[in-house]
């Protein structure tokens, strides 16, 4: 029993998986509609949007930081790219728009990384500041109107399907092609964290930046790298989000960052740094999405949702902080 | 006092803002009425900033992200209980007094309990402060939403209670007097009591504090509990000023409260922070906000300015600015 607990606590994503299974079983007993293809695809759609951001959050958490500006970066990159495209190159291919959006995101992320490294202040404080900076700049200088008339390439990429079928009652269900973006980003992040020297450096700095520095890892490079990459991923996530919703809304996303951070923590990444896996982060996202979906499905009033999520964060992070070596 | 470079910088900044504001508004800024209205607005955020400052000083990544939810939950519980108890009561002066006293007592109690819960999570259960107060932020907001169902609870104009937020004494708004009293009280607590000494020592080096025989868990617990009470006081001022209480009131105050603390020279990594610096930063920001309103800036531009100021004050208050190698980064 003790050996089993040791193995489970070394791989916290098993706990997350267990919670998902319990939740699915529980909710499907209460509400058989839970297993409908529509609900499954809806879950995947939401997981795609949140999951991409979660990968960036994971990188920062693994390096011992926290980033609450990624939603602002995502929406800034999305809206600015859309505006620029409509202004100068309405027929731009989607790949070009992604590159612009990711570049904008990476630049904003580098600003976070620079501030955190240079002034040695907690990254929470820095990224709260940049969150306001980016959204304030966006709404003051770029625009405040919703853009419904998005560029053609965004529209077609957002509606392109990977898989499409009709259910027995004639509802057409579409699994979006952009789901693949999540898959590719997840695989790349996983390889980065587990197979490269940079991945080791990220975990080393997250465990203890002083010791990592003495071991010869460059703390500056790691800080700039994780925040820059998190920004790049946020730029990608923002573009995917906008394409799936077929809308560029400057007030979107900001305010949901805590849900994503909570999801990554539920997947076993410690806020104090030095741990976390891609599969755990994605399972955490699925868990949060499922909790939100099933609360609605089994008829829990929406007023209770914050209580439930807040409670889940507290209970789950308590469980994870107690695991061996913590 | 003037030997402290940061305090000197803040005093100069205040003077400059005042000068620019007076010029831009062609003197209208210097109207006593404007100062009165600024002195009414500052305390709500100022008290939240003191709460955040105390948790930051305690070190170990200390911060209280739940202050606004705690403030709102406190006054919502107080408003609901008082309204239920006094539903059929006459509008006599005596009923007004009982309502007011009960309201204040309940709000402070709930706020203190919110702070105590944060303190228990951080000090006893070993949660990272960010995570604990992030969870309780959602929890308190959620409970407040469940209790009210969403819309604001209307307090109405109840005789002595509403003067907490709206009244004045010899022309000085009562919220400002409360803020002044709390500032002096906390300042004395930090500089003259054993608790203050222990808090600073723990914030600069928790291990040394532990080996010096300081009960770090107790100091942490007390710090977060005080933060909760201060949040409730802020809630009492804002709810009596607007005569209502709402679950998601003033969510954007959080950044400004953190900004005031950081601009005031509080070290977010713990161990340092002075009330005088915080108060000067608060006044500077309040004047800046009023100036921006005077010249017709919208909220988005203000958000941008607050974000920029937070980053600038991180850079400017950093003593290692002209050094080539930074301190090892805690994140």
XYZ file of C-alpha atoms in Angstrom:
657
model
C 0.000 0.000 0.000
C 2.812 2.299 0.959
C 4.691 1.447 -2.225
C 1.559 2.149 -4.257
C 1.106 5.520 -2.572
C 4.752 6.293 -3.231
C 4.330 5.567 -6.914
C 1.101 7.499 -7.209
C 2.516 10.496 -5.396
C 5.560 10.480 -7.646
C 3.164 10.727 -10.602
C 0.461 13.158 -9.453
C -1.258 13.025 -12.822
C -2.639 9.630 -11.747
C -4.632 11.449 -9.075
C -5.956 13.850 -11.727
C -6.852 10.933 -13.987
C -8.573 9.205 -11.072
C -10.611 12.337 -10.357
C -11.624 12.563 -14.023
C -12.781 8.922 -14.032
C -14.733 9.415 -10.798
C -16.333 12.584 -12.127
C -17.281 10.978 -15.440
C -18.803 7.947 -13.691
C -20.662 10.074 -11.171
C -22.084 12.547 -13.651
C -23.040 9.908 -16.232
C -25.094 8.128 -13.568
C -26.944 11.362 -12.809
C -27.263 12.488 -16.410
C -26.956 9.986 -19.291
C -26.681 12.812 -21.854
C -23.122 13.277 -20.576
C -21.886 10.604 -22.987
C -23.383 12.199 -26.083
C -21.007 12.911 -28.994
C -21.992 16.607 -28.831
C -20.833 16.854 -25.260
C -17.619 15.013 -26.064
C -16.798 17.339 -28.944
C -17.772 20.402 -26.919
C -15.347 19.236 -24.249
C -12.578 18.824 -26.841
C -13.255 22.284 -28.295
C -12.949 23.963 -24.900
C -9.941 21.809 -24.048
C -8.251 22.953 -27.270
C -8.698 26.618 -26.391
C -7.614 26.344 -22.756
C -5.047 23.601 -23.295
C -2.738 25.650 -25.516
C -2.542 28.390 -22.879
C -2.033 25.750 -20.179
C 1.190 24.586 -21.873
C 2.677 28.071 -21.555
C 1.542 28.312 -17.944
C 3.168 24.937 -17.291
C 6.547 26.134 -18.572
C 6.493 29.181 -16.317
C 5.335 27.205 -13.274
C 8.006 24.559 -13.873
C 10.647 27.303 -13.776
C 9.262 28.526 -10.440
C 7.368 31.561 -11.740
C 3.747 32.413 -12.324
C 2.270 34.289 -15.275
C -1.137 35.957 -15.058
C -0.599 38.087 -18.184
C -0.933 35.294 -20.748
C -4.627 35.963 -21.406
C -3.816 39.629 -22.031
C -0.991 38.585 -24.354
C -3.299 36.168 -26.183
C -6.049 38.686 -26.753
C -3.556 41.444 -27.643
C -1.865 39.231 -30.239
C -5.188 38.046 -31.638
C -6.779 41.456 -31.925
C -3.715 43.286 -33.193
C -2.958 40.602 -35.782
C -6.549 40.620 -36.980
C -6.586 44.413 -37.226
C -3.244 44.520 -39.072
C -4.335 41.778 -41.469
C -7.582 43.539 -42.324
C -5.728 46.795 -42.811
C -2.786 45.700 -44.950
C -3.190 42.155 -46.237
C -6.764 40.846 -45.978
C -5.941 37.750 -48.003
C -2.979 36.741 -45.849
C -2.561 33.001 -45.332
C -3.329 31.649 -41.849
C 0.285 30.584 -41.305
C 1.475 34.174 -41.723
C -1.108 35.408 -39.246
C 0.013 32.764 -36.773
C 3.617 33.880 -37.176
C 2.719 37.539 -36.579
C 0.580 36.664 -33.579
C 3.234 34.400 -32.069
C 5.950 37.015 -32.620
C 3.877 39.659 -30.847
C 3.253 37.197 -28.031
C 6.918 36.278 -27.728
C 7.946 39.953 -27.530
C 5.456 40.623 -24.744
C 6.590 37.482 -22.950
C 10.220 38.599 -23.210
C 9.272 41.844 -21.461
C 7.907 39.733 -18.575
C 11.039 37.622 -18.534
C 13.318 40.645 -18.581
C 11.499 42.351 -15.701
C 11.477 39.181 -13.596
C 15.143 38.471 -14.168
C 16.498 42.031 -14.035
C 14.702 43.309 -10.968
C 14.339 40.034 -9.089
C 10.717 40.705 -8.154
C 8.068 37.989 -7.830
C 6.744 37.231 -11.303
C 3.161 37.525 -10.037
C 3.667 41.255 -9.433
C 5.366 41.805 -12.793
C 2.707 39.959 -14.764
C -0.180 41.676 -12.967
C 1.427 44.918 -14.141
C 1.932 43.761 -17.709
C -1.608 42.376 -17.844
C -2.945 45.881 -17.259
C -0.293 47.381 -19.520
C -1.189 45.139 -22.464
C -4.985 45.317 -22.142
C -4.861 49.054 -21.457
C -2.658 49.632 -24.489
C -4.844 47.399 -26.669
C -8.077 49.168 -25.785
C -6.622 52.680 -25.815
C -4.509 52.541 -28.953
C -5.604 49.572 -31.069
C -9.357 49.378 -30.705
C -12.358 48.396 -28.602
C -14.818 47.159 -31.232
C -15.598 43.475 -31.755
C -14.366 42.299 -35.139
C -16.969 39.874 -36.475
C -15.768 40.187 -40.048
C -12.527 38.279 -39.508
C -10.064 37.636 -42.363
C -11.066 34.771 -44.672
C -8.095 32.605 -43.748
C -9.005 32.751 -40.051
C -12.610 31.923 -40.787
C -11.822 28.915 -42.960
C -9.202 27.584 -40.538
C -11.585 27.939 -37.634
C -14.381 26.061 -39.362
C -12.221 23.394 -41.036
C -12.984 20.001 -39.585
C -10.833 17.063 -38.694
C -13.802 14.807 -38.292
C -17.454 15.374 -38.995
C -20.500 13.201 -38.425
C -24.205 13.442 -37.781
C -25.823 11.990 -34.690
C -28.976 9.898 -34.685
C -31.142 12.953 -34.048
C -29.615 14.804 -36.978
C -27.229 17.143 -35.157
C -24.017 17.709 -37.065
C -20.951 17.405 -34.854
C -17.591 18.802 -35.947
C -14.215 18.166 -34.415
C -12.191 21.250 -35.399
C -8.953 20.888 -37.343
C -7.317 23.333 -34.962
C -7.394 20.571 -32.332
C -4.186 19.433 -34.055
C -2.500 22.688 -32.983
C -2.962 21.607 -29.382
C -1.598 18.132 -30.134
C 1.494 19.467 -31.900
C 2.203 22.118 -29.258
C 1.765 19.549 -26.495
C 4.183 17.089 -28.115
C 6.774 19.826 -28.685
C 6.466 21.090 -25.105
C 6.772 17.554 -23.799
C 9.924 16.936 -25.823
C 11.325 20.287 -24.739
C 10.818 19.531 -21.052
C 11.959 15.915 -21.085
C 14.546 15.607 -23.842
C 16.487 18.843 -23.991
C 19.092 20.562 -21.861
C 16.793 23.581 -21.682
C 14.108 21.373 -20.133
C 16.542 20.298 -17.424
C 17.544 23.904 -16.868
C 13.886 24.927 -16.504
C 13.267 22.348 -13.772
C 16.605 23.136 -12.106
C 15.846 26.861 -11.901
C 12.315 26.042 -10.736
C 13.656 23.839 -7.961
C 16.135 26.406 -6.724
C 17.434 29.256 -8.861
C 20.406 29.809 -6.523
C 21.572 26.192 -6.801
C 20.853 26.084 -10.540
C 23.005 29.183 -10.973
C 25.850 27.573 -9.045
C 25.534 24.443 -11.184
C 26.210 26.578 -14.218
C 22.707 27.028 -15.599
C 22.084 30.581 -16.761
C 19.105 31.829 -14.753
C 18.762 34.779 -17.120
C 18.500 32.563 -20.201
C 15.936 30.335 -18.504
C 13.768 33.251 -17.295
C 13.818 34.928 -20.710
C 13.194 31.587 -22.406
C 10.209 30.449 -20.329
C 8.413 33.800 -20.306
C 9.195 34.392 -23.987
C 7.962 30.927 -24.941
C 4.885 31.289 -22.726
C 4.163 34.534 -24.586
C 4.669 32.834 -27.936
C 2.294 30.030 -26.944
C -0.226 32.618 -25.686
C -0.041 34.364 -29.063
C -0.772 31.029 -30.736
C -3.573 30.288 -28.277
C -5.157 33.682 -28.836
C -5.231 33.185 -32.595
C -6.725 29.688 -32.262
C -9.284 30.999 -29.781
C -10.323 33.802 -32.138
C -10.504 31.486 -35.154
C -12.621 28.909 -33.333
C -15.010 31.595 -32.079
C -14.780 33.491 -35.393
C -14.539 36.693 -33.422
C -11.783 39.062 -32.325
C -12.994 40.641 -29.097
C -10.569 42.857 -27.148
C -12.389 42.099 -23.869
C -12.126 38.356 -24.340
C -10.068 35.877 -22.280
C -8.752 38.291 -19.643
C -10.232 37.136 -16.347
C -10.013 33.416 -17.143
C -6.304 33.104 -16.300
C -7.003 31.680 -12.863
C -9.018 28.808 -14.361
C -6.059 27.829 -16.529
C -3.522 28.169 -13.709
C -5.809 26.129 -11.476
C -6.022 23.461 -14.181
C -2.235 23.198 -14.456
C -1.884 22.995 -10.677
C -4.581 20.291 -10.620
C -2.387 18.413 -13.092
C 0.368 18.222 -10.520
C 2.617 21.221 -11.240
C 3.679 22.870 -7.989
C 3.358 26.640 -7.674
C 6.749 26.614 -5.958
C 8.313 25.301 -9.177
C 10.502 22.426 -10.261
C 7.759 20.001 -11.227
C 4.997 19.411 -13.743
C 4.298 17.365 -16.847
C 2.515 18.084 -20.103
C 0.167 15.136 -19.711
C -0.677 16.293 -16.172
C -1.411 19.839 -17.330
C -3.701 18.569 -20.105
C -5.510 16.225 -17.715
C -5.933 19.194 -15.375
C -7.520 21.197 -18.179
C -9.857 18.313 -19.026
C -10.817 18.057 -15.357
C -11.635 21.771 -15.066
C -13.582 21.737 -18.351
C -15.504 18.647 -17.228
C -16.300 20.193 -13.837
C -17.642 23.317 -15.531
C -19.637 21.309 -18.097
C -21.109 18.854 -15.655
C -22.156 21.495 -13.143
C -24.313 22.970 -15.889
C -25.447 19.558 -17.102
C -26.607 18.267 -13.718
C -28.310 21.569 -13.020
C -26.109 23.165 -10.360
C -26.935 26.881 -10.357
C -24.231 28.919 -12.044
C -23.832 30.960 -8.850
C -22.270 27.899 -7.195
C -19.575 27.356 -9.819
C -17.007 29.692 -8.264
C -17.467 28.053 -4.872
C -16.850 24.630 -6.407
C -13.776 25.677 -8.421
C -12.303 27.579 -5.472
C -12.897 24.582 -3.227
C -11.362 22.190 -5.760
C -8.232 24.370 -6.036
C -7.806 24.424 -2.271
C -8.437 20.713 -1.731
C -6.405 19.505 -4.692
C -3.425 21.762 -4.114
C -3.496 20.667 -0.501
C -3.321 17.017 -1.597
C -0.489 17.729 -4.038
C 1.531 19.821 -1.596
C 1.527 16.914 0.851
C 3.115 14.470 -1.542
C 6.551 13.075 -0.873
C 9.428 15.478 -1.167
C 7.181 18.536 -1.067
C 12.754 60.674 7.511
C 14.235 62.740 4.725
C 17.392 60.667 4.779
C 15.400 57.838 3.204
C 15.953 58.171 -0.548
C 12.734 56.462 -1.492
C 10.578 58.616 0.786
C 12.303 61.712 -0.604
C 11.555 60.502 -4.123
C 7.869 60.004 -3.248
C 7.571 63.460 -1.697
C 9.084 65.022 -4.824
C 6.762 62.935 -7.025
C 3.743 64.158 -5.044
C 4.857 67.767 -5.444
C 5.366 67.341 -9.182
C 1.994 65.660 -9.733
C 0.290 68.420 -7.748
C 2.035 71.083 -9.815
C 1.246 69.463 -13.170
C -2.356 68.791 -12.117
C -2.837 72.410 -11.037
C -1.448 73.665 -14.336
C -3.416 71.227 -16.497
C -6.696 71.954 -14.718
C -5.989 75.718 -14.643
C -6.202 75.720 -10.848
C -9.467 73.777 -10.556
C -7.507 70.865 -9.087
C -6.628 72.958 -6.031
C -10.278 73.433 -5.101
C -10.897 72.196 -1.505
C -13.850 70.192 -2.780
C -11.519 68.202 -5.028
C -9.233 67.407 -2.100
C -12.242 66.330 -0.075
C -13.387 63.969 -2.785
C -9.877 62.525 -3.179
C -9.632 62.032 0.584
C -12.903 60.096 0.445
C -11.744 57.797 -2.363
C -8.227 56.991 -1.195
C -8.976 55.097 2.077
C -10.799 52.131 0.480
C -7.813 51.206 -1.648
C -5.312 52.455 0.914
C -6.583 50.008 3.534
C -6.408 47.142 1.037
C -2.840 48.201 0.230
C -1.900 48.068 3.929
C -3.391 44.571 4.139
C -1.351 43.471 1.117
C 1.754 45.187 2.481
C 1.593 43.235 5.746
C 1.329 39.910 3.928
C 4.162 40.884 1.571
C 6.406 41.887 4.499
C 5.840 38.448 6.056
C 7.922 36.911 3.247
C 7.720 33.387 1.787
C 6.020 34.812 -1.319
C 3.396 36.352 0.929
C 0.450 38.114 -0.696
C -3.257 38.289 -0.064
C -5.113 38.096 -3.362
C -8.418 37.595 -1.565
C -8.679 41.065 0.049
C -11.408 42.311 -2.270
C -13.484 39.141 -2.047
C -13.072 39.214 1.747
C -14.188 42.849 1.879
C -17.267 42.155 -0.238
C -18.206 38.957 1.581
C -17.910 40.714 4.962
C -20.287 43.532 4.143
C -22.706 41.247 2.271
C -23.071 38.949 5.276
C -23.420 41.970 7.573
C -25.990 43.618 5.311
C -28.073 40.462 4.909
C -28.081 39.643 8.626
C -28.887 43.208 9.696
C -31.603 43.615 7.100
C -33.204 40.340 8.192
C -33.044 41.243 11.895
C -34.307 44.777 11.452
C -36.849 44.008 8.739
C -39.858 45.114 10.778
C -38.078 47.673 12.957
C -39.146 51.306 13.036
C -36.828 53.921 11.640
C -36.075 55.401 15.065
C -32.638 56.691 15.916
C -32.138 53.836 18.342
C -32.847 51.166 15.708
C -30.433 52.981 13.397
C -27.697 52.828 15.993
C -28.236 49.129 16.742
C -28.272 48.372 13.010
C -25.034 50.301 12.496
C -23.144 48.789 15.412
C -24.258 45.287 14.508
C -23.327 45.848 10.859
C -19.811 46.962 11.730
C -19.284 44.160 14.250
C -20.488 41.435 11.879
C -18.487 42.786 8.941
C -15.282 42.985 10.972
C -15.869 39.500 12.378
C -16.446 37.939 8.966
C -13.408 39.724 7.523
C -11.266 38.549 10.420
C -12.481 34.993 9.901
C -11.654 35.223 6.178
C -8.157 36.361 7.116
C -7.891 33.617 9.714
C -8.749 31.012 7.077
C -6.000 32.363 4.807
C -3.609 32.365 7.743
C -4.451 28.759 8.635
C -3.961 27.648 5.035
C -0.599 29.400 4.740
C 0.822 28.959 8.234
C -0.581 25.610 9.320
C -1.456 23.715 6.145
C 1.665 24.915 4.309
C -0.025 26.287 1.176
C 1.849 28.724 -1.032
C 0.247 32.134 -0.244
C -0.552 32.738 -3.931
C -2.436 29.480 -4.177
C -4.210 29.728 -0.839
C -5.478 33.253 -1.384
C -6.304 32.555 -5.032
C -8.484 29.674 -3.896
C -10.126 31.669 -1.115
C -10.601 34.611 -3.489
C -12.806 32.408 -5.666
C -14.364 30.772 -2.614
C -15.360 34.066 -0.933
C -16.558 35.521 -4.234
C -18.543 32.333 -4.839
C -20.141 32.321 -1.386
C -21.010 36.006 -1.731
C -22.580 35.315 -5.147
C -24.591 32.413 -3.732
C -25.797 34.538 -0.794
C -26.932 37.440 -2.964
C -27.782 35.533 -6.121
C -25.772 38.116 -8.066
C -27.363 41.556 -7.709
C -26.264 44.140 -5.161
C -27.731 44.246 -1.653
C -29.147 47.710 -1.095
C -28.259 49.161 2.296
C -30.139 52.412 2.031
C -29.551 55.519 4.071
C -29.270 54.381 7.692
C -28.467 57.218 10.039
C -25.106 56.770 11.758
C -23.903 53.980 9.448
C -23.895 55.922 6.205
C -21.807 58.678 7.757
C -18.865 56.236 7.951
C -18.574 56.480 4.191
C -20.065 59.941 3.627
C -19.643 62.032 6.766
C -16.923 64.426 7.730
C -15.426 65.927 10.881
C -14.350 69.587 10.596
C -14.359 69.153 6.826
C -12.137 66.069 6.864
C -13.944 63.019 5.468
C -14.432 60.244 8.027
C -12.961 57.544 5.683
C -9.757 59.562 5.621
C -9.678 59.849 9.399
C -10.134 56.072 9.647
C -7.319 55.523 7.163
C -5.096 57.892 9.125
C -5.872 56.124 12.405
C -5.174 52.685 10.913
C -1.966 53.926 9.284
C -0.654 55.307 12.568
C -1.769 52.186 14.420
C -0.107 49.773 11.995
C 2.974 51.943 11.794
C 3.357 51.862 15.579
C 2.675 48.140 15.597
C 5.442 47.578 13.061
C 8.031 49.860 14.652
C 7.294 49.659 18.365
C 6.012 46.182 19.176
C 7.638 42.794 19.425
C 5.202 41.546 16.799
C 6.453 44.099 14.293
C 10.065 43.214 14.993
C 9.317 39.510 14.545
C 7.373 40.140 11.338
C 10.270 42.019 9.717
C 12.814 39.466 10.875
C 10.695 36.588 9.603
C 10.165 38.349 6.279
C 13.858 38.934 5.685
C 14.994 35.496 6.838
C 12.451 32.922 7.933
C 15.079 30.376 8.904
C 16.997 32.803 11.097
C 13.710 33.889 12.686
C 12.840 30.270 13.400
C 16.190 29.563 15.020
C 15.891 32.779 17.007
C 12.914 31.123 18.673
C 10.174 33.042 16.863
C 6.930 31.145 16.324
C 6.843 31.882 12.604
C 3.536 30.051 12.110
C 1.831 32.233 14.718
C 3.270 35.461 13.295
C 2.067 34.445 9.807
C -1.372 33.504 11.113
C -1.775 36.842 12.910
C -0.567 38.775 9.834
C -3.132 37.241 7.474
C -5.861 37.649 10.103
C -5.087 41.376 10.443
C -5.151 41.634 6.635
C -8.672 40.165 6.664
C -9.859 42.691 9.269
C -8.407 45.586 7.278
C -10.145 44.286 4.159
C -13.440 44.257 6.056
C -12.883 47.858 7.186
C -12.290 48.831 3.554
C -15.514 47.025 2.665
C -17.414 48.904 5.376
C -16.239 52.238 3.963
C -17.050 51.413 0.340
C -20.433 49.824 1.100
C -21.584 52.695 3.302
C -20.354 55.183 0.721
C -22.338 53.556 -2.084
C -25.147 52.384 0.240
C -24.897 48.900 -1.247
C -22.836 45.715 -1.226
C -22.043 43.553 -4.244
C -20.150 40.266 -4.624
C -17.850 41.496 -7.388
C -17.503 45.138 -6.368
C -14.140 46.766 -7.088
C -12.379 43.755 -8.583
C -9.938 46.035 -10.402
C -8.805 47.552 -7.079
C -6.477 44.601 -6.559
C -3.854 45.794 -9.025
C -4.009 49.340 -7.682
C -3.617 48.135 -4.093
C -0.575 46.059 -5.086
C 0.728 49.023 -7.077
C 0.448 51.332 -4.046
C 2.337 48.837 -1.893
C 5.133 48.262 -4.426
C 5.403 51.953 -5.309
C 5.504 52.711 -1.595
C 8.704 50.721 -1.355
C 7.346 47.469 0.100
C 9.621 44.596 -0.889
C 7.359 41.926 -2.467
C 9.909 39.297 -1.444
C 9.435 40.191 2.208
C 11.163 41.869 5.110
C 10.756 45.511 4.156
C 7.960 48.050 3.948
C 6.985 51.309 5.634
C 3.532 52.783 6.128
C 4.800 56.286 5.360
C 6.016 55.212 1.915
C 2.751 53.414 1.254
C 0.659 56.425 2.282
C 2.712 58.771 0.077
C 2.381 56.397 -2.871
C -1.363 56.180 -2.248
C -1.734 59.961 -2.267
C 0.378 60.252 -5.427
C -1.735 57.670 -7.252
C -4.999 59.222 -6.084
C -3.891 62.617 -7.383
C -2.754 61.059 -10.642
C -6.080 59.285 -11.049
C -7.987 62.524 -10.458
C -5.720 64.355 -12.891
C -6.379 61.737 -15.540
C -10.112 62.145 -14.965
C -9.715 65.920 -15.213
C -8.123 65.671 -18.647
C -10.823 63.220 -19.729
C -8.806 60.001 -19.903
C -10.889 56.832 -20.095
C -10.530 53.737 -17.895
C -8.456 51.902 -20.511
C -5.811 54.594 -20.520
C -5.828 54.485 -16.724
C -5.292 50.701 -16.775
C -2.391 51.233 -19.131
C -0.921 53.914 -16.849
C -1.260 51.736 -13.720
C 0.452 48.835 -15.427
C 3.230 51.086 -16.690
C 3.672 52.698 -13.266
C 3.892 49.321 -11.547
C 6.671 48.235 -13.916
C 8.435 51.594 -13.603
C 8.275 51.559 -9.824
C 9.685 48.033 -9.803
C 12.553 49.342 -11.896
C 13.064 52.663 -10.130
C 12.852 51.401 -6.564
C 15.312 48.654 -7.292
C 18.638 49.379 -5.686
C 20.481 47.112 -8.094
C 19.500 49.307 -11.027
C 23.043 50.314 -11.834
C 24.670 47.062 -10.887
C 25.598 44.654 -13.638
C 24.564 41.494 -11.822
C 21.130 41.171 -10.245
C 20.340 39.372 -7.011
C 19.482 35.691 -7.404
C 15.915 35.804 -8.611
C 13.148 34.519 -6.395
C 10.064 33.991 -8.457
